[in-house]
Amino acid sequence: MTDTGRQAVAVGVLVSGNGTNLQSIIDRIESGELLARVACVISNKADAFALERARRHSIPAIHLDHRQHQNREAYDAALVDALKSHGVELVVLAGFMRILTPVIIDAFPNRIMNIHPALLPAFPGLHAQQQALDYGVKVSGCTVHFVDAGCDTGPIIIQAVVPVVEGDTEDSLSRRIHKEEHRIYPEAIQLYAKRRLTIEGRCVRIAPAD
Ligand code: GRF
């Protein structure tokens, strides 16, 4: 027990790629800024560098291959089993490139978070940074939200804004957004860990700090 007697929230992180958001979460936990522990990291891709990041911190790193399952529901049921067997309370999607079915959403009601590299509801789905550039917006950013059955439609927890500057490419804008992702994702998890989040309709209310 830490922090006025609260137990660290057991987080399961789902990844498909590099895992810089996973790294920022691990770093904040290790520095004592985030009252959580990463109970497991699960990837649908064997070569996701995020799995290696987990191993380096002695976190269970699990490859669960979607191609070994008959359909999305069967895969999600396997995810639920793995998450529950590691005692996960909060599921954190960090670059997990799969659409979730109700099998996992209903198993963790209002306990799945995602980060999206745009200011939702603008530019949901893939290539959000390029969508923003193509549209010609002058600011973009990132959004942490709870996951519901839609695509990037769940209640918004935190957003951060970055400028779009002349000459930006998908890469340069993504890098600027990523810095903010690394700041707000641990913050959102910390708000959850401190039991400060409640959902009213599609609005997330944030209780004042103790
Ligand atoms: C991030 O841009 C996030 O917004 C999106 O997937 C990317 C994951 O990046 N959902 P990383 O693997 O955490 O570096």
Coordinates of C-alpha atoms and ligand atoms in Angstrom, one line a residue:
M1 CA 0.0 0.0 0.0
T2 CA 1.2 3.5 -0.8
D3 CA -0.2 7.0 -1.1
T4 CA -2.6 7.4 1.8
G5 CA -3.2 3.7 1.9
R6 CA -4.5 3.2 -1.6
Q7 CA -3.4 0.1 -3.5
A8 CA -1.7 0.5 -6.8
V9 CA -4.1 -0.2 -9.7
A10 CA -3.2 -3.3 -11.7
V11 CA -2.9 -2.2 -15.3
G12 CA -2.8 -4.4 -18.3
V13 CA -1.3 -2.7 -21.4
L14 CA -2.3 -3.9 -24.9
V15 CA 0.2 -3.0 -27.6
S16 CA 1.1 -3.7 -31.2
G17 CA 4.2 -1.6 -31.8
N18 CA 7.0 0.5 -30.4
G19 CA 5.5 1.2 -27.0
T20 CA 6.7 4.7 -26.2
N21 CA 3.4 5.3 -24.3
L22 CA 4.0 2.1 -22.4
Q23 CA 7.5 3.3 -21.5
S24 CA 6.1 6.7 -20.2
I25 CA 3.7 4.8 -18.0
I26 CA 6.5 2.5 -16.7
D27 CA 8.7 5.5 -16.1
R28 CA 6.1 7.4 -14.1
I29 CA 5.4 4.3 -12.0
E30 CA 9.1 3.9 -11.3
S31 CA 9.5 7.5 -10.4
G32 CA 6.6 7.3 -7.9
E33 CA 4.3 9.7 -9.8
L34 CA 1.8 7.1 -10.9
L35 CA 0.0 4.9 -8.4
A36 CA -0.2 1.8 -10.6
R37 CA 1.6 -1.3 -11.5
V38 CA 1.8 -2.9 -14.9
A39 CA 0.6 -6.4 -14.3
C40 CA 1.1 -7.6 -17.9
V41 CA 1.8 -6.3 -21.4
I42 CA 0.0 -8.2 -24.2
S43 CA 0.8 -7.8 -27.9
N44 CA -0.9 -9.4 -31.0
K45 CA 2.5 -8.9 -32.7
A46 CA 5.5 -11.1 -31.7
D47 CA 8.0 -8.5 -32.8
A48 CA 6.4 -5.5 -31.1
F49 CA 9.3 -3.6 -29.4
A50 CA 6.8 -2.9 -26.5
L51 CA 7.2 -6.5 -25.4
E52 CA 10.9 -6.0 -25.1
R53 CA 10.4 -2.8 -23.1
A54 CA 8.2 -4.9 -20.7
R55 CA 10.8 -7.6 -20.3
R56 CA 13.5 -5.0 -19.5
H57 CA 11.4 -4.0 -16.5
S58 CA 10.6 -7.6 -15.5
I59 CA 6.9 -7.2 -16.5
P60 CA 5.1 -10.3 -17.9
A61 CA 5.2 -9.9 -21.7
I62 CA 2.7 -12.0 -23.6
H63 CA 2.4 -12.5 -27.3
L64 CA -1.2 -13.5 -28.1
D65 CA -1.4 -14.1 -31.9
H66 CA -4.8 -13.0 -33.3
R67 CA -4.2 -15.3 -36.3
Q68 CA -4.4 -18.3 -34.0
H69 CA -8.1 -17.5 -33.2
Q70 CA -11.1 -18.2 -35.2
N71 CA -12.7 -14.7 -35.0
R72 CA -12.4 -11.4 -33.2
E73 CA -14.7 -12.6 -30.3
A74 CA -12.5 -15.7 -29.7
Y75 CA -9.4 -13.5 -29.7
D76 CA -10.9 -11.1 -27.3
A77 CA -12.0 -13.9 -25.0
A78 CA -8.4 -15.0 -24.9
L79 CA -7.4 -11.5 -24.1
V80 CA -9.9 -11.3 -21.2
D81 CA -8.6 -14.6 -19.8
A82 CA -5.0 -13.4 -19.9
L83 CA -5.8 -10.0 -18.4
K84 CA -8.0 -11.5 -15.6
S85 CA -5.4 -14.2 -14.8
H86 CA -2.9 -11.4 -14.2
G87 CA -5.4 -9.6 -11.9
V88 CA -5.8 -6.6 -14.2
E89 CA -8.3 -4.0 -13.1
L90 CA -7.7 -1.3 -15.8
V91 CA -6.9 -2.1 -19.4
V92 CA -4.8 0.5 -21.2
L93 CA -4.6 0.4 -25.0
A94 CA -1.3 1.9 -26.1
G95 CA -1.0 1.5 -29.9
F96 CA -3.1 -1.7 -30.0
M97 CA -4.0 -2.0 -33.6
R98 CA -7.2 -4.0 -33.2
I99 CA -10.9 -3.1 -32.9
L100 CA -12.3 -4.5 -29.7
T101 CA -15.5 -6.5 -29.5
P102 CA -18.2 -6.4 -26.8
V103 CA -16.5 -9.6 -25.4
I104 CA -13.7 -7.5 -23.8
I105 CA -15.6 -4.2 -23.5
D106 CA -18.3 -5.9 -21.4
A107 CA -15.7 -7.7 -19.3
F108 CA -14.1 -4.4 -18.3
P109 CA -17.0 -1.9 -18.2
N110 CA -15.6 1.7 -18.1
R111 CA -12.3 0.1 -17.3
I112 CA -10.6 0.4 -20.8
M113 CA -8.7 3.5 -21.8
N114 CA -7.3 4.4 -25.2
I115 CA -5.1 7.2 -26.5
H116 CA -5.8 8.7 -29.9
P117 CA -3.4 11.1 -31.7
A118 CA -6.1 13.8 -32.5
L119 CA -8.5 16.0 -30.7
L120 CA -11.6 13.8 -30.8
P121 CA -14.2 13.8 -32.1
A122 CA -12.1 15.2 -35.0
F123 CA -10.2 12.6 -37.0
P124 CA -11.0 9.2 -35.5
G125 CA -9.6 6.1 -37.0
L126 CA -6.3 5.5 -38.7
H127 CA -3.7 8.1 -39.8
A128 CA -5.3 10.8 -37.6
Q129 CA -2.2 13.1 -37.9
Q130 CA -2.4 12.9 -41.7
Q131 CA -6.1 13.5 -41.6
A132 CA -5.5 16.6 -39.6
L133 CA -2.8 17.9 -42.0
D134 CA -5.1 17.2 -45.0
Y135 CA -7.9 19.1 -43.4
G136 CA -5.7 22.1 -42.8
V137 CA -6.4 22.5 -39.0
K138 CA -4.1 24.9 -37.1
V139 CA -4.1 22.9 -33.9
S140 CA -4.3 19.2 -33.2
G141 CA -3.4 17.1 -30.3
C142 CA -4.3 13.9 -28.5
T143 CA -7.2 12.5 -26.5
V144 CA -7.3 9.9 -23.7
H145 CA -10.8 8.4 -23.5
F146 CA -12.7 5.4 -22.1
V147 CA -13.4 2.8 -24.8
D148 CA -17.0 2.1 -25.8
A149 CA -18.3 0.0 -28.7
G150 CA -17.7 2.7 -31.3
C151 CA -14.4 3.7 -33.0
D152 CA -12.7 6.4 -30.9
T153 CA -16.1 7.5 -29.5
G154 CA -15.9 6.9 -25.8
P155 CA -16.1 9.5 -23.0
I156 CA -13.1 11.9 -23.1
I157 CA -10.8 12.0 -20.0
I158 CA -8.0 14.4 -21.0
Q159 CA -7.0 16.2 -24.1
A160 CA -3.8 18.1 -25.0
V161 CA -3.4 20.6 -27.8
V162 CA -0.4 21.1 -30.0
P163 CA 0.1 23.7 -32.9
V164 CA 0.2 22.6 -36.5
V165 CA 3.0 24.6 -38.0
E166 CA 3.8 25.5 -41.6
G167 CA 5.7 22.7 -43.4
D168 CA 4.6 20.0 -40.9
T169 CA 4.7 16.4 -42.1
E170 CA 2.9 13.4 -40.6
D171 CA 6.2 12.6 -38.9
S172 CA 6.9 16.1 -37.4
L173 CA 3.3 16.5 -36.2
S174 CA 3.3 12.9 -34.8
R175 CA 6.5 13.7 -32.8
R176 CA 4.9 16.8 -31.3
I177 CA 1.7 15.0 -30.4
H178 CA 3.6 12.0 -29.0
K179 CA 5.3 14.3 -26.4
E180 CA 1.9 15.2 -25.1
E181 CA 0.7 11.7 -25.2
H182 CA 3.5 10.7 -22.9
R183 CA 2.4 13.4 -20.4
I184 CA -1.4 12.9 -20.5
Y185 CA -1.7 9.1 -20.5
P186 CA 0.0 8.6 -17.2
E187 CA -2.1 11.6 -15.8
A188 CA -5.3 10.0 -16.9
I189 CA -4.3 6.7 -15.3
Q190 CA -3.4 8.5 -12.1
L191 CA -6.8 10.2 -12.0
Y192 CA -8.4 6.7 -12.3
A193 CA -6.0 5.3 -9.6
K194 CA -7.0 8.1 -7.3
R195 CA -10.7 7.3 -8.0
R196 CA -11.3 10.8 -9.3
L197 CA -13.1 9.9 -12.5
T198 CA -16.9 9.4 -12.8
I199 CA -18.8 9.0 -16.0
E200 CA -22.1 10.9 -16.5
G201 CA -23.6 10.1 -19.9
R202 CA -20.8 10.8 -22.2
C203 CA -19.0 13.3 -19.9
V204 CA -16.2 12.3 -17.6
R205 CA -16.3 14.3 -14.4
I206 CA -13.0 14.8 -12.6
A207 CA -13.3 15.2 -8.8
P208 CA -10.9 17.7 -7.1
A209 CA -7.7 16.4 -5.6
D210 CA -7.9 15.4 -1.9
Ligands
GRF1 C1 0.2 6.6 -30.6 O1 0.3 7.6 -31.5 C2 -1.2 6.5 -30.0 O2 -1.9 7.8 -30.1 C3 -1.9 5.6 -31.0 O3 -0.8 4.6 -31.3 C4 0.4 5.2 -31.1 C5 1.2 4.3 -30.2 O4 2.6 4.8 -30.1 N1 -3.0 5.0 -30.4 P1 3.6 4.0 -29.2 O5 3.6 2.6 -29.6 O6 3.1 4.2 -27.8 O7 4.9 4.7 -29.4

